[in-house]
Coordinates of C-alpha atoms (C1' of nucleotides) in Angstrom, one line a residue:
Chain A
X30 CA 0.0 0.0 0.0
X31 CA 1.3 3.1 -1.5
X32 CA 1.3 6.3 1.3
X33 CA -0.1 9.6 0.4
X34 CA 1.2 12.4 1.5
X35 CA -1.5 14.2 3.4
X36 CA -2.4 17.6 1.6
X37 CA -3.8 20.4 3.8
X38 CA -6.4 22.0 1.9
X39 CA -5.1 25.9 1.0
X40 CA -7.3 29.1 2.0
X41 CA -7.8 30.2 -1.5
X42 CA -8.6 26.3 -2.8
X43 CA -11.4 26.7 -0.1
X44 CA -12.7 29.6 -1.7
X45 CA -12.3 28.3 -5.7
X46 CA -14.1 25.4 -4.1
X47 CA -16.8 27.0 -2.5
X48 CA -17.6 29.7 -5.4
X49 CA -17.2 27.3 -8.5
X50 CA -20.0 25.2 -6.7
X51 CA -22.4 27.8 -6.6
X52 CA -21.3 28.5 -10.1
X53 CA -22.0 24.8 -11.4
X54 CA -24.8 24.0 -9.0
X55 CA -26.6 27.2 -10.3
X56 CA -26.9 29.2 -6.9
X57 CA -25.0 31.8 -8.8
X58 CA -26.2 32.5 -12.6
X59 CA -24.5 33.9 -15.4
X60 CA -24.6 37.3 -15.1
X61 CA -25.1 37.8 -11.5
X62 CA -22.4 39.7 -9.8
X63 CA -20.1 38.3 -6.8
X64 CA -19.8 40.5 -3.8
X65 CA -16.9 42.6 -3.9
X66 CA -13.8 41.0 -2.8
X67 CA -13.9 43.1 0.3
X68 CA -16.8 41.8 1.2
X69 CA -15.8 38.2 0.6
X70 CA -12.9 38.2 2.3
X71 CA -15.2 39.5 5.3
X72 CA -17.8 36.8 5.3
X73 CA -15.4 34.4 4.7
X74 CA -13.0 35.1 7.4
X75 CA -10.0 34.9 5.0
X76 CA -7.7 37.6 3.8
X77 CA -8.6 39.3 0.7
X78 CA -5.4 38.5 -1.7
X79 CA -6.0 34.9 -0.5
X80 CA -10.0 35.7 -1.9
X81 CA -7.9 37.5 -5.0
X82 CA -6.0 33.9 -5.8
X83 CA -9.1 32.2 -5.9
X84 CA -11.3 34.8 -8.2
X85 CA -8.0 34.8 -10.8
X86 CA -8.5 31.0 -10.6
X87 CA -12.0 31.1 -11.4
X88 CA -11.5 33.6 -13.6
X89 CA -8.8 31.9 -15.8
X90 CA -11.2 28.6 -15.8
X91 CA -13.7 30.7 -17.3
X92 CA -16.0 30.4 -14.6
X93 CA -16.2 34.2 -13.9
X94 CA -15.7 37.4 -15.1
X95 CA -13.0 40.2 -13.2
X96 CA -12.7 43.8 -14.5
X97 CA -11.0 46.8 -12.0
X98 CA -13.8 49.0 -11.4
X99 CA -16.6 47.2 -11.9
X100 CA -17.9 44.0 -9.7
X101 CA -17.2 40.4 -10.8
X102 CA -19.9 38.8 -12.5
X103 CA -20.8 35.3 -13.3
X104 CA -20.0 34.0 -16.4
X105 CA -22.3 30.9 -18.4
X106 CA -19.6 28.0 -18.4
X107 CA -21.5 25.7 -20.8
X108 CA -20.6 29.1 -23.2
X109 CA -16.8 29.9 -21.7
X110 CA -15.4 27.1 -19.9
X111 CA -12.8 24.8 -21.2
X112 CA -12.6 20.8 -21.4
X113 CA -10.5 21.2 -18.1
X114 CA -13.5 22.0 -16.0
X115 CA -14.7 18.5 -16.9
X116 CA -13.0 17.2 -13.0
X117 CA -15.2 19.2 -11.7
X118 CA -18.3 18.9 -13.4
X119 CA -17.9 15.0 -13.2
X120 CA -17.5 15.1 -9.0
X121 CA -20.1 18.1 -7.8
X122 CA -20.4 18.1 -4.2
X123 CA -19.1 15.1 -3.6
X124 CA -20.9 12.8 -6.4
X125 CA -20.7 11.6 -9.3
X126 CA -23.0 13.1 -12.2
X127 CA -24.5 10.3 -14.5
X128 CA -25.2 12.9 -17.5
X129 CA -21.4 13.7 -17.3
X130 CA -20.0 10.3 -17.3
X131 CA -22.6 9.1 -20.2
X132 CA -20.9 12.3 -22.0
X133 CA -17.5 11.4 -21.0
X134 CA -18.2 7.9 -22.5
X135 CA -19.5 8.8 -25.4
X136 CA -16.4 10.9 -26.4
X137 CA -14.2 8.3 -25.1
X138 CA -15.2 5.7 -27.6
X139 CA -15.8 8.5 -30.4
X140 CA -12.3 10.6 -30.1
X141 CA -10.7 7.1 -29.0
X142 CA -11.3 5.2 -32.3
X143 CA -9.6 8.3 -34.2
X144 CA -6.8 8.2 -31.9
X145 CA -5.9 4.3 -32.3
X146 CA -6.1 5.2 -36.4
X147 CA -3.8 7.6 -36.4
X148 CA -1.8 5.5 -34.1
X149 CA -1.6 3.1 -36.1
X150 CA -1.0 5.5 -39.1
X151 CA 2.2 7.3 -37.3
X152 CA 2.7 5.5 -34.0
X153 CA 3.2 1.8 -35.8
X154 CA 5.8 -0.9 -34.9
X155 CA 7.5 1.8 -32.4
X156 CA 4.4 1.9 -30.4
X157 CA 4.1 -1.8 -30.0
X158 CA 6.3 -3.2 -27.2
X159 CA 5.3 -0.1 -25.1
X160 CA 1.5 -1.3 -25.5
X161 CA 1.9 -5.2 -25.1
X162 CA 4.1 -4.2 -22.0
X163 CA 1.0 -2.3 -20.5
X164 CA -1.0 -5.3 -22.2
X165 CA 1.5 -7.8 -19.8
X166 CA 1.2 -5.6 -16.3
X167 CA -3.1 -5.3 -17.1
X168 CA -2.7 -9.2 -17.1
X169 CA -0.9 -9.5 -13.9
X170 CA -3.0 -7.2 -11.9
X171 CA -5.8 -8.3 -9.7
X172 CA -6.9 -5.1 -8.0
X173 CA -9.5 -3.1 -10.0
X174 CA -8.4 0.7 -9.9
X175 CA -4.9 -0.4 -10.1
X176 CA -6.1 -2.4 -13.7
X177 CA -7.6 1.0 -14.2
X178 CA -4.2 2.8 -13.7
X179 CA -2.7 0.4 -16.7
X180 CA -5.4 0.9 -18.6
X181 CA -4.9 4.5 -18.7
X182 CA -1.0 3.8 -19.1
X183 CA -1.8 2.0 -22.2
X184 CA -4.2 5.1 -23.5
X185 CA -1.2 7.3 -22.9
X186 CA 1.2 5.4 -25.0
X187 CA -1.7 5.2 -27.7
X188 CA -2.5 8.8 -27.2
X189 CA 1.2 9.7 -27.7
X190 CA 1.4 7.6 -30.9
X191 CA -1.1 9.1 -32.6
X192 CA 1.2 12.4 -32.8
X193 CA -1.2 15.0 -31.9
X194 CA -0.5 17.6 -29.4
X195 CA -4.8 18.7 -29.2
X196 CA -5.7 14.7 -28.4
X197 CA -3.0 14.6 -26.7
X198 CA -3.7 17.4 -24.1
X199 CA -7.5 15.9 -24.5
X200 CA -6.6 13.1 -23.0
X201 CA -4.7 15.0 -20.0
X202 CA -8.1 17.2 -19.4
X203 CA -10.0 13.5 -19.8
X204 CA -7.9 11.8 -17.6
X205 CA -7.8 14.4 -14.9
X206 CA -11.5 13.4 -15.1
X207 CA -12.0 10.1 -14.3
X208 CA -8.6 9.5 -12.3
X209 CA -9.6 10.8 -9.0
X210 CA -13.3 8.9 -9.6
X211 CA -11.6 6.0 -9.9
X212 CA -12.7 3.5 -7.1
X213 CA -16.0 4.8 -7.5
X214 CA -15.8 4.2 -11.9
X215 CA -13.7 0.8 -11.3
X216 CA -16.7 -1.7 -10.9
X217 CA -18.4 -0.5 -14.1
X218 CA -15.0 -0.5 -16.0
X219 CA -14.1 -3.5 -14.4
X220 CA -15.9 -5.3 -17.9
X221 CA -13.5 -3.7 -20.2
X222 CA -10.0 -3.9 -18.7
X223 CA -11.4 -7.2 -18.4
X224 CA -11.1 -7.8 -22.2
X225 CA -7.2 -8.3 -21.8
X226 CA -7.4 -10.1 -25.6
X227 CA -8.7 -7.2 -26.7
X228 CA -5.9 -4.8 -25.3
X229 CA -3.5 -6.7 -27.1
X230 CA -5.6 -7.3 -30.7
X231 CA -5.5 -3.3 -30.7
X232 CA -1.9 -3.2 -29.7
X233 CA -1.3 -5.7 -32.5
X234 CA -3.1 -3.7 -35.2
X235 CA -1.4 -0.5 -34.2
X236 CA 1.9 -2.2 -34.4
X237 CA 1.1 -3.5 -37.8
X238 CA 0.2 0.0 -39.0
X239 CA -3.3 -1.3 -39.3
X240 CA -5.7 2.1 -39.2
X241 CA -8.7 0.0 -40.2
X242 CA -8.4 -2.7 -37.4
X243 CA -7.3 -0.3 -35.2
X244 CA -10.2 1.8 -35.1
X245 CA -12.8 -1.1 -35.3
X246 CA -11.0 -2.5 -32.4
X247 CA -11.0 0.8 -30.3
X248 CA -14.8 0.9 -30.5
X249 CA -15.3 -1.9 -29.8
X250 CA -13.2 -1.7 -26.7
X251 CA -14.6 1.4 -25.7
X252 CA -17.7 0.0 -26.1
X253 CA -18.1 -2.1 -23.6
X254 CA -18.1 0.7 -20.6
X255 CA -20.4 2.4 -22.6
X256 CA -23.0 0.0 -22.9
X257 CA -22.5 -1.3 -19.1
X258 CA -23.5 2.4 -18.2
X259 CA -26.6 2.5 -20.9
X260 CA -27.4 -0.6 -19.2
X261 CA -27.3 0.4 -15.4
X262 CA -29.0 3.5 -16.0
X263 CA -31.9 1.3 -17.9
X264 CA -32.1 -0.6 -14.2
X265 CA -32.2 2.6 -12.1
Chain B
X2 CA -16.0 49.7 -37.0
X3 CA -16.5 48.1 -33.1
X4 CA -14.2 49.8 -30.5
X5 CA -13.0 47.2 -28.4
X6 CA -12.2 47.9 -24.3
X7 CA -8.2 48.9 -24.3
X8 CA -7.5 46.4 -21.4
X9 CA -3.8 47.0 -19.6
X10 CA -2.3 43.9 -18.5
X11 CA -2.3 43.3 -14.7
X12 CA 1.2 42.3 -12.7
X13 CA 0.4 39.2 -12.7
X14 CA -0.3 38.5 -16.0
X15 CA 2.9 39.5 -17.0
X16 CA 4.5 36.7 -14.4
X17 CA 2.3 34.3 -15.8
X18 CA 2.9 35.2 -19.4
X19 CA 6.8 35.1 -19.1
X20 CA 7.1 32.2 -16.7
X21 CA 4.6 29.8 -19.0
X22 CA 6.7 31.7 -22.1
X23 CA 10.0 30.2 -21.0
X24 CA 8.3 26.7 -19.6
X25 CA 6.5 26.4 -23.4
X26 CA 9.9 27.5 -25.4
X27 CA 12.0 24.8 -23.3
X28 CA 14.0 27.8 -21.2
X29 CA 12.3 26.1 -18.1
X30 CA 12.6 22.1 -18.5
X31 CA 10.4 19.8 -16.4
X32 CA 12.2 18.6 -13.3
X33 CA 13.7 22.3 -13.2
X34 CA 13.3 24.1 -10.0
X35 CA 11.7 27.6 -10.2
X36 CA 13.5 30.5 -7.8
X37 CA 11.6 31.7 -4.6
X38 CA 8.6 33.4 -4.8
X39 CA 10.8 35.9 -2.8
X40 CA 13.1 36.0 -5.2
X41 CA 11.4 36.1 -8.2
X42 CA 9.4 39.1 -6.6
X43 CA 12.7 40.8 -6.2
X44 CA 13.6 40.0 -9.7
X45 CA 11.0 40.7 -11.7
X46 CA 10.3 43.9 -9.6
X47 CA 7.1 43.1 -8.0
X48 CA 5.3 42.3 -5.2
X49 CA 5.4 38.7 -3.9
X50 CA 1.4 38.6 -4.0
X51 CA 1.1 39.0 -7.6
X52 CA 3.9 36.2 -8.1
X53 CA 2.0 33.8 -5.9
X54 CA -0.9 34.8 -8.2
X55 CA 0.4 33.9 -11.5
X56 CA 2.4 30.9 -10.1
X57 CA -0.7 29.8 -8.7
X58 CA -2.4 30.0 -12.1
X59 CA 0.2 28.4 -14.0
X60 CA 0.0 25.1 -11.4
X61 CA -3.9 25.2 -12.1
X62 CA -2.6 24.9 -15.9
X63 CA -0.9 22.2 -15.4
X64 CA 2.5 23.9 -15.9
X65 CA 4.1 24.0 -12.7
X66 CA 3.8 22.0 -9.0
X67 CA 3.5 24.2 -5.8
X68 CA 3.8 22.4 -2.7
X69 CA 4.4 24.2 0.4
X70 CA 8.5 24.4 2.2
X71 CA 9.9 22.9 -1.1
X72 CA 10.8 24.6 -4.4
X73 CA 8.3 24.7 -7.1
X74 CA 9.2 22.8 -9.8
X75 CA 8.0 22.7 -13.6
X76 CA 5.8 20.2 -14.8
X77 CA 5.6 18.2 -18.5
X78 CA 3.3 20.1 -19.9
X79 CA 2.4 17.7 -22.5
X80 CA 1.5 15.4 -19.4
X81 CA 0.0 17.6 -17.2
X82 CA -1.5 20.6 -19.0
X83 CA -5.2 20.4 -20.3
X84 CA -6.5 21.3 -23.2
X85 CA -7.3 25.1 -22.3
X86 CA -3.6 25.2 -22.7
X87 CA -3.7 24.9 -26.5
X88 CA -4.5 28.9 -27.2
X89 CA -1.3 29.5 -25.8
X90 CA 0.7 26.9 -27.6
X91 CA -1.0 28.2 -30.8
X92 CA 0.5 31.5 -30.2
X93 CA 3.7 31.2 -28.9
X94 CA 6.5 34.4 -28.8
X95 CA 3.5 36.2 -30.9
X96 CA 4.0 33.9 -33.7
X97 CA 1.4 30.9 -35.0
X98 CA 3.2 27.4 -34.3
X99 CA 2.5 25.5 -37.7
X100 CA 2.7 22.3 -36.4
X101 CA -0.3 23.2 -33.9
X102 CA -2.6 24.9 -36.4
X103 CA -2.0 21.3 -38.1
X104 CA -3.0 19.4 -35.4
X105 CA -5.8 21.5 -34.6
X106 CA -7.1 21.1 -38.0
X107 CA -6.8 17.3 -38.4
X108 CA -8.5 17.0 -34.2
X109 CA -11.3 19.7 -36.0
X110 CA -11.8 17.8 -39.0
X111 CA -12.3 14.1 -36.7
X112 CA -13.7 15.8 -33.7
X113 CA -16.3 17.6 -35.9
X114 CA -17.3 15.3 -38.1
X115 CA -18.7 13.2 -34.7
X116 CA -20.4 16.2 -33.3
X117 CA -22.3 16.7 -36.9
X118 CA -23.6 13.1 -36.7
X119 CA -24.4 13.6 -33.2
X120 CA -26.1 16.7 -33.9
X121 CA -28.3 15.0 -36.3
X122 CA -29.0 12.4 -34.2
X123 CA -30.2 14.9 -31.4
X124 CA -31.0 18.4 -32.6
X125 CA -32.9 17.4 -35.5
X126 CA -35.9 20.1 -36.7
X127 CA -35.5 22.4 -33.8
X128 CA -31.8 23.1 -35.1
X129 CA -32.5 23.8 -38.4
X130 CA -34.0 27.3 -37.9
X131 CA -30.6 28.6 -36.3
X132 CA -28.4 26.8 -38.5
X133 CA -30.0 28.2 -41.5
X134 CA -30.2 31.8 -40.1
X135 CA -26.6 31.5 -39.5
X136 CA -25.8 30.4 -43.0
X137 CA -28.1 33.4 -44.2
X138 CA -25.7 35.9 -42.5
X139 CA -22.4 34.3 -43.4
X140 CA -24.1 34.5 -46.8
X141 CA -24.4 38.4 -46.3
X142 CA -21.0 38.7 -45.1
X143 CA -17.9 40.0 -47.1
X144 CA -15.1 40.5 -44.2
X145 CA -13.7 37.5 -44.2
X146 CA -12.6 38.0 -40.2
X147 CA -16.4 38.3 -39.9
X148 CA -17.0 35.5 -41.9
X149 CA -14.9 33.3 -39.4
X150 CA -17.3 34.3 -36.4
X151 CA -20.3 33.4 -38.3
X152 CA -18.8 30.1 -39.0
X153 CA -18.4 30.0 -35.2
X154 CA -22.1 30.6 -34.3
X155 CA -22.7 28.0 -36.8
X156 CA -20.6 25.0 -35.5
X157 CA -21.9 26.4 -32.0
X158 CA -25.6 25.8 -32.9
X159 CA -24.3 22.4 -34.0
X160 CA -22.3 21.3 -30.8
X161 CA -25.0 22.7 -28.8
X162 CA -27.5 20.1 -31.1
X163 CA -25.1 17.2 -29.6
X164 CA -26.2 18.0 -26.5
X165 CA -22.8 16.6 -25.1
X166 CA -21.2 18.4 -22.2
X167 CA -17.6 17.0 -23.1
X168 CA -17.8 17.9 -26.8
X169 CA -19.5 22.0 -25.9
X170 CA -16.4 22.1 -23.5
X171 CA -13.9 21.0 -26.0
X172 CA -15.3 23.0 -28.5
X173 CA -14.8 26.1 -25.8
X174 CA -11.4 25.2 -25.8
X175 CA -10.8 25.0 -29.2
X176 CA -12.7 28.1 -30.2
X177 CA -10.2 30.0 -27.3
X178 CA -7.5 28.6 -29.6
X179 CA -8.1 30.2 -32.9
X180 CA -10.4 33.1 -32.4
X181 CA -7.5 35.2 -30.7
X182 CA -5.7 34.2 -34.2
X183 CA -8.7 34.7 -36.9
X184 CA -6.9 37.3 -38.2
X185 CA -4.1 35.5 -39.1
X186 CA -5.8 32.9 -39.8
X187 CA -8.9 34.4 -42.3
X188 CA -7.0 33.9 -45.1
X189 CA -6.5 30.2 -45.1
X190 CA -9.9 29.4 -43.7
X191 CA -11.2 31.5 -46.5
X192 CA -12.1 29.0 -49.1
X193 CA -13.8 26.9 -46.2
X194 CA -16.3 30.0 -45.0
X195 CA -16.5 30.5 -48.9
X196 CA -18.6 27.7 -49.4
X197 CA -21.8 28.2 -48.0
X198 CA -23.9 25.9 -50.2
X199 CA -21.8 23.2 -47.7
X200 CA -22.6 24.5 -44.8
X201 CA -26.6 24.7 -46.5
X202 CA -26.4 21.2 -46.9
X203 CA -24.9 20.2 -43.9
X204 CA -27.7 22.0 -42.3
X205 CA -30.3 20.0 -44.2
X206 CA -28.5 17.4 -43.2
X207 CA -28.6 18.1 -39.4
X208 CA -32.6 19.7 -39.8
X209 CA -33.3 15.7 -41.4
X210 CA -31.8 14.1 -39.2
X211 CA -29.4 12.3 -41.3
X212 CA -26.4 11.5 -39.2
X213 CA -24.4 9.6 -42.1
X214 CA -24.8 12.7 -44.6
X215 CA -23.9 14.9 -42.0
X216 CA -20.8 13.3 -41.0
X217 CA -20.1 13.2 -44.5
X218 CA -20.7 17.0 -45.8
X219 CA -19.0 17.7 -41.9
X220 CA -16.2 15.6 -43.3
X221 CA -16.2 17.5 -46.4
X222 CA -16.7 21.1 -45.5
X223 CA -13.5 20.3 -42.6
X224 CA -11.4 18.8 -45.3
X225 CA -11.1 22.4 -47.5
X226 CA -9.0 23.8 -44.5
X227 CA -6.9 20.9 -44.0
X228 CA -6.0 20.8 -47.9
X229 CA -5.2 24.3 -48.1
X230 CA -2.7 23.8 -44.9
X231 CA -1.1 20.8 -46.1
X232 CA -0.8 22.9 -49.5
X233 CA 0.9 26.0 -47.6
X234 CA 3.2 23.6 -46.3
X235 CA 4.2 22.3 -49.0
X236 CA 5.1 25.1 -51.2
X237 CA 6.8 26.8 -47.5
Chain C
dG15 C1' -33.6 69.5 -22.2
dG16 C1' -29.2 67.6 -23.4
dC17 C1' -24.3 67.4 -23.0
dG18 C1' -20.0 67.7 -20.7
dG19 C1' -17.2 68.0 -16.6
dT20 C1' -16.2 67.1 -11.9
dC21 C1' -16.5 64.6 -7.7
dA22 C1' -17.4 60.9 -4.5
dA23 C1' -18.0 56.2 -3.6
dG24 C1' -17.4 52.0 -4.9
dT25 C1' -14.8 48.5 -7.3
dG26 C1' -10.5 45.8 -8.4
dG27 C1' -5.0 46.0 -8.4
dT28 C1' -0.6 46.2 -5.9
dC29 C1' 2.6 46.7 -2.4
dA30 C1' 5.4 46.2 2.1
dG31 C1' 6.1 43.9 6.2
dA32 C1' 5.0 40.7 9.5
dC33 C1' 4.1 36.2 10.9
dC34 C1' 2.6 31.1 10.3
dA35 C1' 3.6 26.4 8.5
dG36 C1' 6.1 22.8 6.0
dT37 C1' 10.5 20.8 4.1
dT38 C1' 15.3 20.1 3.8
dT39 C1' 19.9 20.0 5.4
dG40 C1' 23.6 20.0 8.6
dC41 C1' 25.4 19.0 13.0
dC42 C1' 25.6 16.5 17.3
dT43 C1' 24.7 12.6 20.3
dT44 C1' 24.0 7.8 21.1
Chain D
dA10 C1' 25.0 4.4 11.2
dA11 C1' 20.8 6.1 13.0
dG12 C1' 18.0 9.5 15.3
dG13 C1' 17.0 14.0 17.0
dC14 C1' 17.2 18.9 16.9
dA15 C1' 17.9 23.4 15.1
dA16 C1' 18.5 26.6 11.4
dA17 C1' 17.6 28.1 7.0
dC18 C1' 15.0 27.8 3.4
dT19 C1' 10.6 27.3 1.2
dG20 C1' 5.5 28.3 0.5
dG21 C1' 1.0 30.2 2.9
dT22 C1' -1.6 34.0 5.0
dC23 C1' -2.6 38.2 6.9
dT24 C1' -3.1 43.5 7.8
dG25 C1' -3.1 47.9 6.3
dA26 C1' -2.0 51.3 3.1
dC27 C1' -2.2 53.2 -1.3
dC28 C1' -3.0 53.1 -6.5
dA29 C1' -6.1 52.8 -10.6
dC30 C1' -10.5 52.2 -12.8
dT31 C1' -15.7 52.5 -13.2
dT32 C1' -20.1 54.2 -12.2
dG33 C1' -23.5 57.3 -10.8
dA34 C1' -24.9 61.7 -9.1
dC35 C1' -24.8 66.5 -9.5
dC36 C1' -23.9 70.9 -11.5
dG37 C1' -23.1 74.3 -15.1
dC38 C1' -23.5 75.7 -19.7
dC39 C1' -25.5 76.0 -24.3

DNA sequence: GGCGGTCAAGTGGTCAGACCAGTTTGCCTT
DNA sequence: AAGGCAAACTGGTCTGACCACTTGACCGCC
């Protein structure tokens, strides 16, 4: 068992935190202005550059909007906000939203079957004993979010073949998703990183330069999460 | 002729700018310890609050790691950083990075070509009407700098039609990539916003709900830019 | 009545200095 | 060699003062 170490959670984190879920959960709308940083720092008991750290946070995310003169005003994410917000759209106040993951799915198996093309297009025999060595350590592994973690290892190494600097940064902003929902996500991927065979058919295609196979292979893959989700949503 | 707000850049956002300038153009390698907050206050000639500011900032980004009674250290960004980062590997040093603009194109082209199909499946008849008003003023529209942010409402009628929360953000992203750039960029994206009778018919597409033409004519309309890059580059 | 100028009050932006909290390194003792 | 302690360094936070920008109200002039 691997140690943490124990993070103390920072003054202005509190304050990104507590804002950017009344932004997301709607108790503050687009367009409605903050209290003045003053003000803020007051109710809050905190310092105001500490309130200042967070609000450039926010503001950066896209979450808000900061001019000098005039108050800070809410800003409509769905219309502003990058693919990095997805961590915290996924995990709002503690748990997990289904429409989110059934989006994040969705993409997954979409942006992942172009990926293990071009892969297989550009990454080809060079890519291949990094993937069936991901393919060997999925095999070995017993515990579930640790069979996540070489899952994602093998996604990276995919990810990196396919020579792309925008999927590539998508899959850090997807990834920073899911990671720290792991144990929660692990059961319903548990059917996927189950398919070991078919971790190393796609490895195999991609090594073989095989765009075709490789993309057929990534859906179907990809698949399998997707339609375990449809599935437990139909029994809810 | 719209006046735009003549914004002054803030302390801070000079830190950040130079500090993610020199971690993007390899002057700061991953591993590589950063100097004090102290002392980069003292060097750069500002306070120590507005350093923590942009250093806090650029570990949000994905650029650096803060962790308190240590140094902070810089981060691989291509690990680490999301994809809200690509705007500023797009313009890097106040020049466009070709290899970027290519990669943007080919994620576009794949990327969009989904969201089309996905559009059709979901936004159907009630699109139509918003897509075709769109067309109607790209239509009327002769500066081709204009022309590019009619093209934008348009693909933003259609992600919005895919109703996914992963592909709206991503599109967010994307669009914070190239619309600082349209400028620059008008001229190759010309023959693209030049052919409206595509994006017509993609729109009848979407309005039918004909997910295989749309991908197609999506597919077809992206393609024009693509072309013209690999073009440029090959007569550069 | 409309426009322009001025002022006050509010907002965000920045700074200096002090103090708190965590990490690392060096030195001493066992 | 290992453990403990102190010092020096790091980041984290605060207070209070001042700077710079925006907005709204009021007044004077045409």
């Amino acid at each position: 068992m691997a140690l943490k170490r124990v993070s103390q959670r920072s003054v202005p984190d509190e304050v990104f935190d507590q804002v950017l879920g009344d932004v997301l959960g709607g108790e503050l709308a687009p367009g409605q202005a903050l209290p003045a940083e003053r003000k803020l720092a007051e109710v809050l008991g905190v310092s105001r550059p500490a309130v200042r750290e967070a609000l450039q946070r926010l503001s950066q995310a896209g979450l808000i909007e900061v001019r000098q003169g005039d108050t800070t005003t809410v800003r409509d994410f769905r219309r502003h906000a990058g693919l990095d917000l997805l961590p915290r759209l996924l995990l709002l106040g503690g748990t997990l939203d289904l429409k989110v993951i059934a989006s994040i799915l969705e993409a997954r198996l979409l942006v992942g079957r172009e990926v293990a093309e071009l892969a297989a297009r550009r990454g080809g025999a060079a890519l291949a004993p990094r993937l069936h060595e991901a393919v060997a350590a999925l095999r070995e592994e017993q515990d579930p979010v640790a069979q996540q973690r070489h899952a994602l290892t093998y996604w990276e190494h995919v990810v990196d073949g396919a020579d792309s600097i925008v999927f590539r940064l998508m899959f850090n902003s997807l990834r920073a998703a899911y990671e720290p929902a792991l144990p929660a996500l692990a059961t319903m991927l548990a059917p996927e990183v189950g398919r070991v065979s078919l971790y190393q058919a796609l490895a195999d295609a991609i090594g073989a330069g095989d765009p075709s196979s490789a993309g057929e292979l990534a859906a179907e893959l990809l698949s399998i999460t997707k339609a375990e989700f449809a599935k437990l949503e139909e029994d809810a």
